[in-house]
PDB file of C-alpha atoms in Angstrom:
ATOM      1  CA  UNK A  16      38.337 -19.668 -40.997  1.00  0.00           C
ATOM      2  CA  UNK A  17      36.243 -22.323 -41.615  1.00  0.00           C
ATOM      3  CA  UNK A  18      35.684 -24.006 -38.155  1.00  0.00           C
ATOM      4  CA  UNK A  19      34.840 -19.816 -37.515  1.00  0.00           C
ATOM      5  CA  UNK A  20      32.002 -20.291 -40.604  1.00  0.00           C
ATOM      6  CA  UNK A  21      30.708 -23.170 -38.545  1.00  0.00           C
ATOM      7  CA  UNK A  22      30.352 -22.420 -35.961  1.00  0.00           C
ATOM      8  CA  UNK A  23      28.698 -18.961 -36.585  1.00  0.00           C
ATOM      9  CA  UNK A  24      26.426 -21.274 -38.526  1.00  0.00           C
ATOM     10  CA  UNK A  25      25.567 -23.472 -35.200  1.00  0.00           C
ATOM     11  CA  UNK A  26      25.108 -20.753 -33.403  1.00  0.00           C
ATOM     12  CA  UNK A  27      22.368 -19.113 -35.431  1.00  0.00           C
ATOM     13  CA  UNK A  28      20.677 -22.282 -36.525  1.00  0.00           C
ATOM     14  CA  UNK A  29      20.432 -22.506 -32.407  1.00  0.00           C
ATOM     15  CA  UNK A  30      19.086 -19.228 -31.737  1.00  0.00           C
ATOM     16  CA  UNK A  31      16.453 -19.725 -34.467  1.00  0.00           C
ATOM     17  CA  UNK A  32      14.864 -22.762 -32.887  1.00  0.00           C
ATOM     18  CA  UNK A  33      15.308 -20.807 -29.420  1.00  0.00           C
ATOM     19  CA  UNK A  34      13.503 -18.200 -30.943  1.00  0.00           C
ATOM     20  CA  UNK A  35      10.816 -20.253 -33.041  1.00  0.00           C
ATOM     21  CA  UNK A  36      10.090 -22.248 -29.504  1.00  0.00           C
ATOM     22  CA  UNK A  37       9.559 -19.241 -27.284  1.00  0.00           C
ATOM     23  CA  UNK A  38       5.847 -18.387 -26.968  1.00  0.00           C
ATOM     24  CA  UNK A  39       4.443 -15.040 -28.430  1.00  0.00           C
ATOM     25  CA  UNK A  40       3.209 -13.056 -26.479  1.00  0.00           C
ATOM     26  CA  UNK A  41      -0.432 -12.836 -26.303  1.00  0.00           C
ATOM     27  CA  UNK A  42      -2.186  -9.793 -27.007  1.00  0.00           C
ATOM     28  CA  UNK A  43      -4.143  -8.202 -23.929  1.00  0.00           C
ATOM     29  CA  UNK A  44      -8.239  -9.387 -24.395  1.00  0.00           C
ATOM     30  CA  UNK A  45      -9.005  -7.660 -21.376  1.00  0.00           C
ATOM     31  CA  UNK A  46     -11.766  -4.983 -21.623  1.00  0.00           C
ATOM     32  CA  UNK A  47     -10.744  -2.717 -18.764  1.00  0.00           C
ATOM     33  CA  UNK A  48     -13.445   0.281 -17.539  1.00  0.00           C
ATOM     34  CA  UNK A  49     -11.751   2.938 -14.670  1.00  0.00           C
ATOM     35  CA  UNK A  50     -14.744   3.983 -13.082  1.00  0.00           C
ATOM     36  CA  UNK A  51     -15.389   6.610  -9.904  1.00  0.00           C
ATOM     37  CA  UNK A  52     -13.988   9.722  -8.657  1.00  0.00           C
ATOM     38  CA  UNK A  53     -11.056  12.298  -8.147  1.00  0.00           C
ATOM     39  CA  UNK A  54      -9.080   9.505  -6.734  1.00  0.00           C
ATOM     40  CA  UNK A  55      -9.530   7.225  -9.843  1.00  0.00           C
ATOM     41  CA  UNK A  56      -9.553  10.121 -12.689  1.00  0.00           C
ATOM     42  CA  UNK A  57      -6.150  11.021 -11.326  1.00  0.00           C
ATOM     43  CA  UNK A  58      -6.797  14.205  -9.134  1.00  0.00           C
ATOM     44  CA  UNK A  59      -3.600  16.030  -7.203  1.00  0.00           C
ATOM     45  CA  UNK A  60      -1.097  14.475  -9.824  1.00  0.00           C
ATOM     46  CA  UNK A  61       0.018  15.983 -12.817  1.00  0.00           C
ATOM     47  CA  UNK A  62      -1.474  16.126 -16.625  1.00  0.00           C
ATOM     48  CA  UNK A  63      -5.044  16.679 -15.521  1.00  0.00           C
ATOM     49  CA  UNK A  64      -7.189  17.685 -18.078  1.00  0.00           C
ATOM     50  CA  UNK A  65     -10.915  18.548 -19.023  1.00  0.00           C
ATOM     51  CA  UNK A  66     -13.805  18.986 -16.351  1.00  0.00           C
ATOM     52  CA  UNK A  67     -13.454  15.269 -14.973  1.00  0.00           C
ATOM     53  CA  UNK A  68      -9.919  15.862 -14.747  1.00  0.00           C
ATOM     54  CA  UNK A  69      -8.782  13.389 -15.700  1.00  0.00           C
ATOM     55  CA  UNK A  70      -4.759  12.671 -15.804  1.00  0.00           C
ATOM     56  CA  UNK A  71      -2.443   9.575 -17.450  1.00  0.00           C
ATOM     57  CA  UNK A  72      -0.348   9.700 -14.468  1.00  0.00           C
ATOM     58  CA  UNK A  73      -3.769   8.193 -12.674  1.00  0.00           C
ATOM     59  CA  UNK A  74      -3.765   4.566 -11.236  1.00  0.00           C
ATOM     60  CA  UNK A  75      -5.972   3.761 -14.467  1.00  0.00           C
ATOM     61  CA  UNK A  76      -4.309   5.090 -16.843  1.00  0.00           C
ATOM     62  CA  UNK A  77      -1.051   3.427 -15.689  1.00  0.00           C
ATOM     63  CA  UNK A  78      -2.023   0.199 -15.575  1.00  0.00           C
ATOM     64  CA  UNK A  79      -3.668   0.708 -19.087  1.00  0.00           C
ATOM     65  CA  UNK A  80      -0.384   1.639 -20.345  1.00  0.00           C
ATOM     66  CA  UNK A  81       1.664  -1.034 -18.377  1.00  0.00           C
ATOM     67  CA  UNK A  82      -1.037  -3.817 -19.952  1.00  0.00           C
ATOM     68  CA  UNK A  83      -2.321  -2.796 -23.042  1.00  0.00           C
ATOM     69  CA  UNK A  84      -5.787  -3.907 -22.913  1.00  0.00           C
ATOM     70  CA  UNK A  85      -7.991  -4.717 -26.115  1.00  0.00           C
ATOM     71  CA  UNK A  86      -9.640  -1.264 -24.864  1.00  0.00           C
ATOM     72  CA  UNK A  87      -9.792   1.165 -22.047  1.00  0.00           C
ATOM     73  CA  UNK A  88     -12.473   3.353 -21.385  1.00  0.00           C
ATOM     74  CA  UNK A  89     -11.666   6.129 -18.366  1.00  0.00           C
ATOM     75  CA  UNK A  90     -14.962   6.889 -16.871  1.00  0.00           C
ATOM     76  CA  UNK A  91     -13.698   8.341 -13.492  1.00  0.00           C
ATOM     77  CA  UNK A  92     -14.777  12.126 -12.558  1.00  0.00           C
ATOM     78  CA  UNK A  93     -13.184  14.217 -10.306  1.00  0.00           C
ATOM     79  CA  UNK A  94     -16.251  15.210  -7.962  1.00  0.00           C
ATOM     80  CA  UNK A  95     -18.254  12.061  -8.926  1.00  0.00           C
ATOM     81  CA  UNK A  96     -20.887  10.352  -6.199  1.00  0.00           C
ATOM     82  CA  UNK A  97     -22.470   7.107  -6.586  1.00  0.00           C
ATOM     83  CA  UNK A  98     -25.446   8.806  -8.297  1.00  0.00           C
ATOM     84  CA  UNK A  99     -23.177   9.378 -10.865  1.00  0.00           C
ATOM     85  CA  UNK A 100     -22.375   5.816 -11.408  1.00  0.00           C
ATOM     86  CA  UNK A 101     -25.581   5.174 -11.279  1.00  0.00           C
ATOM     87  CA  UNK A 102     -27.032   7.822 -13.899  1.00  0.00           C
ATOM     88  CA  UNK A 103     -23.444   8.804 -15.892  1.00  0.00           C
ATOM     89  CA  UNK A 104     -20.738   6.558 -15.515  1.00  0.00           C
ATOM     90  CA  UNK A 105     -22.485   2.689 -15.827  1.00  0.00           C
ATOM     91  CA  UNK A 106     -24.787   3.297 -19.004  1.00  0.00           C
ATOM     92  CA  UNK A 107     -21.693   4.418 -20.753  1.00  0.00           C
ATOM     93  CA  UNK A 108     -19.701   1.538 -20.457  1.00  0.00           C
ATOM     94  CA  UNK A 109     -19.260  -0.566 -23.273  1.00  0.00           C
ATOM     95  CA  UNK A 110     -21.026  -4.238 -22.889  1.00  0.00           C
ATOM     96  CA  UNK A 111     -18.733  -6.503 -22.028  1.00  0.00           C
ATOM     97  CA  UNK A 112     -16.138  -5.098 -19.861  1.00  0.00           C
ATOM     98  CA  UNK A 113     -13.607  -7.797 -18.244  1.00  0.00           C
ATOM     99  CA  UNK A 114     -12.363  -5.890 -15.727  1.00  0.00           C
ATOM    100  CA  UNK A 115     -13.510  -2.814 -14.070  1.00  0.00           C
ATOM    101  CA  UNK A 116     -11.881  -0.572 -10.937  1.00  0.00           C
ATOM    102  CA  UNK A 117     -13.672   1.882  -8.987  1.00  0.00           C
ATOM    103  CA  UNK A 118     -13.393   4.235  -5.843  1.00  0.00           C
ATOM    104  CA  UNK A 119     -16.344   5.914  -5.198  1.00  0.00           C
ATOM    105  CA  UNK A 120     -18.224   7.172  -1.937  1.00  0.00           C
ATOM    106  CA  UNK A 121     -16.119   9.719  -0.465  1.00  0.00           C
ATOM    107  CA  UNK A 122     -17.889  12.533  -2.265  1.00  0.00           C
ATOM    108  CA  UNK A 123     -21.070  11.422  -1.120  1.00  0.00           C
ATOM    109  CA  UNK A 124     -19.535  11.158   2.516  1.00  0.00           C
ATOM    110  CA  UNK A 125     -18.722  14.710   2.656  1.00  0.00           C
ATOM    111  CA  UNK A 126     -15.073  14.337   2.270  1.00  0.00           C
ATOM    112  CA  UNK A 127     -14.324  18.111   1.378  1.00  0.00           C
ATOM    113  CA  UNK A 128     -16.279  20.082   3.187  1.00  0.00           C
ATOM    114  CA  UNK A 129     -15.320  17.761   6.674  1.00  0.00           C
ATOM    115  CA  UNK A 130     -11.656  18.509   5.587  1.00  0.00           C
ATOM    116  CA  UNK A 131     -12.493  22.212   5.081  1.00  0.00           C
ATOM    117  CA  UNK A 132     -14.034  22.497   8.207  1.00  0.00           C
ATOM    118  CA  UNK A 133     -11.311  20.520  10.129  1.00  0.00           C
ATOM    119  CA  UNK A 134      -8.455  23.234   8.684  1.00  0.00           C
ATOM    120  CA  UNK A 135     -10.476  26.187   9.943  1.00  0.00           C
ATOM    121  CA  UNK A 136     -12.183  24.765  12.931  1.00  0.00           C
ATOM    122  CA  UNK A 137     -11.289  23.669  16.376  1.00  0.00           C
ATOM    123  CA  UNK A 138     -10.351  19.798  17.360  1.00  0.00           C
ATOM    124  CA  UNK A 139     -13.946  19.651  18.703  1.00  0.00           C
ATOM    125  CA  UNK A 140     -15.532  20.890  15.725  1.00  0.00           C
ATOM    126  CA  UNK A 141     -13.142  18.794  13.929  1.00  0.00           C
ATOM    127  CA  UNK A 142     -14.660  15.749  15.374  1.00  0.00           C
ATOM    128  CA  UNK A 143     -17.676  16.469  15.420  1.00  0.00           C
ATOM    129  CA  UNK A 144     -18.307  16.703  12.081  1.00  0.00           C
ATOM    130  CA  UNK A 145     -15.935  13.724  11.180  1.00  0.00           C
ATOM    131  CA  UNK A 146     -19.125  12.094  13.431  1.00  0.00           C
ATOM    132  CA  UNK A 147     -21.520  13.356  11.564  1.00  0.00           C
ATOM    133  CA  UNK A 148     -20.085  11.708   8.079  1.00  0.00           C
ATOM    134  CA  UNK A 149     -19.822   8.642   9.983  1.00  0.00           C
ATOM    135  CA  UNK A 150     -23.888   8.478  11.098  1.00  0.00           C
ATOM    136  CA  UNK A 151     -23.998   9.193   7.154  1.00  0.00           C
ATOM    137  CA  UNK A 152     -21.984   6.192   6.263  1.00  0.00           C
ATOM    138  CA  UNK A 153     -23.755   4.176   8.709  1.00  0.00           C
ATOM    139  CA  UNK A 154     -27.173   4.367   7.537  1.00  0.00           C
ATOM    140  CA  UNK A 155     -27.435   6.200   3.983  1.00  0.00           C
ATOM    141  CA  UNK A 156     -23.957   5.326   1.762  1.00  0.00           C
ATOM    142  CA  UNK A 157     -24.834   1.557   2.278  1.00  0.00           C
ATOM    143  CA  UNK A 158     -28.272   1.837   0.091  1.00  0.00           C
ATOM    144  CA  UNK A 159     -26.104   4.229  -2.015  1.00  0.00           C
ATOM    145  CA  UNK A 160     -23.148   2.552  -2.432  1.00  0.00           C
ATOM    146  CA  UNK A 161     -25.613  -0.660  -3.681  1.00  0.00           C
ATOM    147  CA  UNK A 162     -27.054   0.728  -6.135  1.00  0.00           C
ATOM    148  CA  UNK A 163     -24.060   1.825  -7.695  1.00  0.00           C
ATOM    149  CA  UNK A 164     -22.545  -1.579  -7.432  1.00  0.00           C
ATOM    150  CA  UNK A 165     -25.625  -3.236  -8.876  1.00  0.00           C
ATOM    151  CA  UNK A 166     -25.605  -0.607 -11.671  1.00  0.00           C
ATOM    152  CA  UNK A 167     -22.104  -1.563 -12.883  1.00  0.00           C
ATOM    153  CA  UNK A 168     -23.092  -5.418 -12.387  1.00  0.00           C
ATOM    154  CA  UNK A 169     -26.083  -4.941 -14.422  1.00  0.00           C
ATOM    155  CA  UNK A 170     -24.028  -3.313 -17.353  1.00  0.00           C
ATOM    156  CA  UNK A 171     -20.884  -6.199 -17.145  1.00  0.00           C
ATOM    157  CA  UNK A 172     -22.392  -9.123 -15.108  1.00  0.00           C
ATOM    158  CA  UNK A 173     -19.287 -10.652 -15.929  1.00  0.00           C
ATOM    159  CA  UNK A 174     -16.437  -8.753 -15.390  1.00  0.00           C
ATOM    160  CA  UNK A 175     -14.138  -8.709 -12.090  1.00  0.00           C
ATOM    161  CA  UNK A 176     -14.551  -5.609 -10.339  1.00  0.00           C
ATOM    162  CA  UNK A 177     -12.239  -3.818  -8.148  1.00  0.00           C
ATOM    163  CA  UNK A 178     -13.414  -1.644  -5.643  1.00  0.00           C
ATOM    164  CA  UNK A 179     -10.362  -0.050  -3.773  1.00  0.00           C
ATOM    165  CA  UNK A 180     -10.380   1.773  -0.803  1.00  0.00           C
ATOM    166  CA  UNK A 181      -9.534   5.031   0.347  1.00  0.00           C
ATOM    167  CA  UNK A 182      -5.734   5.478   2.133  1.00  0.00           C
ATOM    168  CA  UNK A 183      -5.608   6.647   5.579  1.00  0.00           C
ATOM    169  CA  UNK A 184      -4.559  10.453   5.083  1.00  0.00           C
ATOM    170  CA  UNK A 185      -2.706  11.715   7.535  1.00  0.00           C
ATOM    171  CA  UNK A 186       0.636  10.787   9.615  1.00  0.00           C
ATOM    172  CA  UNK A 187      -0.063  11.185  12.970  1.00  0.00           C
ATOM    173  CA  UNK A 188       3.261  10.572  13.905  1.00  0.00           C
ATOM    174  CA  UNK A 189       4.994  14.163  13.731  1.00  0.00           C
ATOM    175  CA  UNK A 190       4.409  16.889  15.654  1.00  0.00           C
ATOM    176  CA  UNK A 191       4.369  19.373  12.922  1.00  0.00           C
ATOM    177  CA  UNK A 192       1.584  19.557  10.692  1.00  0.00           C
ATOM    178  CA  UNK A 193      -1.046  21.855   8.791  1.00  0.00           C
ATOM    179  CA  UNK A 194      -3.604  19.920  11.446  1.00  0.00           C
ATOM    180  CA  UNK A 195      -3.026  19.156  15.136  1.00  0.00           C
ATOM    181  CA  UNK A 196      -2.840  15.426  16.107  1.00  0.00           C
ATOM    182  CA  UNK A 197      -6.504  15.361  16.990  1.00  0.00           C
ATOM    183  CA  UNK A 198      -8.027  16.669  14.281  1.00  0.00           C
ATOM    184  CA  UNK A 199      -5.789  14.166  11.731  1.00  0.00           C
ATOM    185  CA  UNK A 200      -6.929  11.471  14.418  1.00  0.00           C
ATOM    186  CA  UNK A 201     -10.285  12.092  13.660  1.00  0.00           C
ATOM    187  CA  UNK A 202      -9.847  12.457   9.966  1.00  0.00           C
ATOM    188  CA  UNK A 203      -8.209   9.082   9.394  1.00  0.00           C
ATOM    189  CA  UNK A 204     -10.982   7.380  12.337  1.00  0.00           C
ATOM    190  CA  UNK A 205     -13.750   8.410   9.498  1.00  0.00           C
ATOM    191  CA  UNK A 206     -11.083   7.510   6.139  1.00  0.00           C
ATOM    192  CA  UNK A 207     -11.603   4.288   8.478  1.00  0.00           C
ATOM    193  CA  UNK A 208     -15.069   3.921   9.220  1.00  0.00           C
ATOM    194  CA  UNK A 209     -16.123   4.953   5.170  1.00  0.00           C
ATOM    195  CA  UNK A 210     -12.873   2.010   4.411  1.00  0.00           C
ATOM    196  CA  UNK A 211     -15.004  -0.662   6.503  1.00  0.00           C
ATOM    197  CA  UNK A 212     -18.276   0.265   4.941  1.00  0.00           C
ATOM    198  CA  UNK A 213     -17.148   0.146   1.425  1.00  0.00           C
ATOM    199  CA  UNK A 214     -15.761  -3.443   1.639  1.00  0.00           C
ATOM    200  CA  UNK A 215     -19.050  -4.579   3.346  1.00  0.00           C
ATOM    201  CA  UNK A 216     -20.981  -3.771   0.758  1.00  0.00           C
ATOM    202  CA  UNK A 217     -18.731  -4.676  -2.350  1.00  0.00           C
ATOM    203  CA  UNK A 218     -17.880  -7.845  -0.717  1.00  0.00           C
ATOM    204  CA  UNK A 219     -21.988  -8.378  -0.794  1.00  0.00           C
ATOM    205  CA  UNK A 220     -22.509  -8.633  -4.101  1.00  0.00           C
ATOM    206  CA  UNK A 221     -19.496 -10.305  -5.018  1.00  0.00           C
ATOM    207  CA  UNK A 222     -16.888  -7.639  -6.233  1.00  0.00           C
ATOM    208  CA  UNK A 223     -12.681  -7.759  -5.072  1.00  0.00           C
ATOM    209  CA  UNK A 224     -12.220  -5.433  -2.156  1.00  0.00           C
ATOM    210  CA  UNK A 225      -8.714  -3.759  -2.259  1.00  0.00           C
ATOM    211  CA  UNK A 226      -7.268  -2.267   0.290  1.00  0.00           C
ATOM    212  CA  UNK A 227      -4.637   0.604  -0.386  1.00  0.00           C
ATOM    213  CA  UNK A 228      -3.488   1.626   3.523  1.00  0.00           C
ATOM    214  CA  UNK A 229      -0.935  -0.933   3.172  1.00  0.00           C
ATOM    215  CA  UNK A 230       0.781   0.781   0.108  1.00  0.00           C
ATOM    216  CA  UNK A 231       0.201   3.829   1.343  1.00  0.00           C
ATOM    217  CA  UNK A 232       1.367   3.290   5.341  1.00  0.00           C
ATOM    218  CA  UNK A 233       4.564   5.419   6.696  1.00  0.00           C
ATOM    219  CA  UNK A 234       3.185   8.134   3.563  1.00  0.00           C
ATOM    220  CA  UNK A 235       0.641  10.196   4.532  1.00  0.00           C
ATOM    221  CA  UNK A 236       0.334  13.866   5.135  1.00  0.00           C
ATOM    222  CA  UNK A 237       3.190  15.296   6.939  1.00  0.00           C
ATOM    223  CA  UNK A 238       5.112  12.753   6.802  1.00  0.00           C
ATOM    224  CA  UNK A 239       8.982  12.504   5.238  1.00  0.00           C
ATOM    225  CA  UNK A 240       7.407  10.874   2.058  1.00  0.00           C
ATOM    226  CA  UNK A 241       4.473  11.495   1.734  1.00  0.00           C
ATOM    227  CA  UNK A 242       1.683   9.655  -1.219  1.00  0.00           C
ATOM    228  CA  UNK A 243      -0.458  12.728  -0.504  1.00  0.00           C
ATOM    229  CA  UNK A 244      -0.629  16.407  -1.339  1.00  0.00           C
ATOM    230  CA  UNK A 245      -1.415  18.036   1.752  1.00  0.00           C
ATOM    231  CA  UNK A 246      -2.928  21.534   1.745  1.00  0.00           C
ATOM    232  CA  UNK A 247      -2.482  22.882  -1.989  1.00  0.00           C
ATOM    233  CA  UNK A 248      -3.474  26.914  -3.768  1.00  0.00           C
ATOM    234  CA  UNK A 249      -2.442  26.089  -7.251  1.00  0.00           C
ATOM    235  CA  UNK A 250      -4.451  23.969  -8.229  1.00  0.00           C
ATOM    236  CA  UNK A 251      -6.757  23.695  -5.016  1.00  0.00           C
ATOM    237  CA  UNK A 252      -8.227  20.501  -6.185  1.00  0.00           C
ATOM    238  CA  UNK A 253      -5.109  18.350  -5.672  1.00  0.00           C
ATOM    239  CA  UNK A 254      -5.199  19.158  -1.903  1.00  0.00           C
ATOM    240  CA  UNK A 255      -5.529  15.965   0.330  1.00  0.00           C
ATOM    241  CA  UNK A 256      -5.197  13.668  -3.278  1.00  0.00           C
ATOM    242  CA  UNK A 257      -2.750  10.850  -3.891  1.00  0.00           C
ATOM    243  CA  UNK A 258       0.059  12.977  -5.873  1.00  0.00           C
ATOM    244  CA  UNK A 259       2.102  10.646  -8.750  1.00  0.00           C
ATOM    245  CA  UNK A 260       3.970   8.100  -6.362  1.00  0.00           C
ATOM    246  CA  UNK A 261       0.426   8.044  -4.325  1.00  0.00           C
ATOM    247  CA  UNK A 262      -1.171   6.790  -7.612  1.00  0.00           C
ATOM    248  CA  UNK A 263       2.230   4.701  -9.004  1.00  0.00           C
ATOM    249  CA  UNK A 264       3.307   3.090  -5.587  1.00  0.00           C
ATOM    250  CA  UNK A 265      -0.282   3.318  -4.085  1.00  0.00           C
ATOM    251  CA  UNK A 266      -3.470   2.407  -5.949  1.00  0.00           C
ATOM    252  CA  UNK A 267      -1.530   0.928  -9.073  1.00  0.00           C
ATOM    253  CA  UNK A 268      -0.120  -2.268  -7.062  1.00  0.00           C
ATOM    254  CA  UNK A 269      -3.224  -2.549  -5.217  1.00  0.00           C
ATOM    255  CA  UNK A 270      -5.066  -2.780  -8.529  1.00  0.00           C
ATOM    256  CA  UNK A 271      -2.352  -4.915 -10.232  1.00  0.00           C
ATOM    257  CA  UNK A 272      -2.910  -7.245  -7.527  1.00  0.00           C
ATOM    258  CA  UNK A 273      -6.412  -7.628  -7.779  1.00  0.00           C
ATOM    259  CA  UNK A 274      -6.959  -7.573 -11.372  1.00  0.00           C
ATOM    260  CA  UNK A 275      -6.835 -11.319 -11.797  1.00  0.00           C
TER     261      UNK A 275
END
């Protein structure tokens, strides 16, 4: 009974100076700022709410939640453009932000009405106005997509910034689809060309480009698991959005990555 007593004894005096020599852990210091559109508020998963729509099963939100930063402020607006950053979005961030993520330029691009047209167009017209976003990218979303950037330097010159990119949408690997081949061809061609453009011009003034068609590869549209709504009527906005796994197997270990 006694050796019992001692040993019980050792045995706790050892976990206490296990437990006194493990290091706390630190609270989070990070300032974190989710900035940008439908694919950063959280559109085409579920729990959106208010007119940015805005949903906790978001990339953002997630990695908020997983990290428990000193504060999080969740900026991003379904529908947003870079104008937006530049006039909404930027002047209401707190000073001092550590870290701040962003996708933004696919509004401006004409994502929805390209998609629109593709669904109720022929492959030609398809393409054709895929084309016509890409001229746009090419020689007006650069000065666009600058001044946004040097609106959200000017308002936390020192925080690491994440721009991520845009997945490619479709699988073009099955035959059976809501598109034909061509037309999701020429759909993820100018997902492409806006990618390319984006990373230029974050890369130019300094920011973490982070690309997402890794994460996102084997699951797009049509195929067997797909990261993507594809055509959706209730609710209309989630159509051609990341849907939860897009956002939790996606964009949040694209971010995690580049976060530090």
């Amino acid at each position: 009974m006694r050796a019992a007593t001692v040993l019980a004894s050792l045995v706790t005096s050892a976990l206490s100076l296990v437990l006194l020599a493990a290091p706390a852990q630190a609270a989070s210091t990070v300032d974190y700022v989710a900035l940008g559109d439908s694919y950063s508020s959280g559109v085409g998963a579920p729990g959106q709410s208010g007119t940015c729509l805005r949903s906790n099963n978001s990339y953002a939100a997630q990695w908020a939640a997983r990290n428990s930063p000193a504060s999080f402020q969740f900026l991003a607006c379904g529908g947003a453009v870079t104008d937006d950053i530049v006039n909404t979005q930027a002047p209401a961030m707190r000073s001092g932000a550590d870290l701040v993520s962003i996708t933004i330029g696919g509004n401006d691009a004409g994502f929805a009405p390209t998609v629109i047209t593709c669904l109720t167009s022929s492959d030609s017209t398809c393409a054709a106005k895929v084309e016509s976003g890409k001229a746009y990218v090419r020689n007006t979303l650069p000065g666009k997509l600058d001044a946004a950037y040097r609106a959200i330097r000017a308002k936390a010159p020192d925080a690491r910034v994440v721009v991520l990119s845009y997945p490619l949408i479709f699988d073009t690997s099955s035959l059976f689809c809501e598109m034909s081949v061509a037309k999701r061809r020429s759909l993820n061609s100018g997902a492409q060309a806006l990618d390319d453009m984006i990373r230029s011009r974050a890369e130019a003034i300094g920011f973490v480009y982070s690309e997402v068609r890794d994460e996102f590869s084997g699951h797009g549209v049509c195929s067997s698991r797909p990261y993507l709504n594809g055509l959706t009527v209730i609710p209309p906005q989630n159509s051609y959005h990341p849907n939860t796994n897009g956002y939790t197997y996606g964009y949040l270990p694209a971010l995690t990555s580049s976060a530090s």
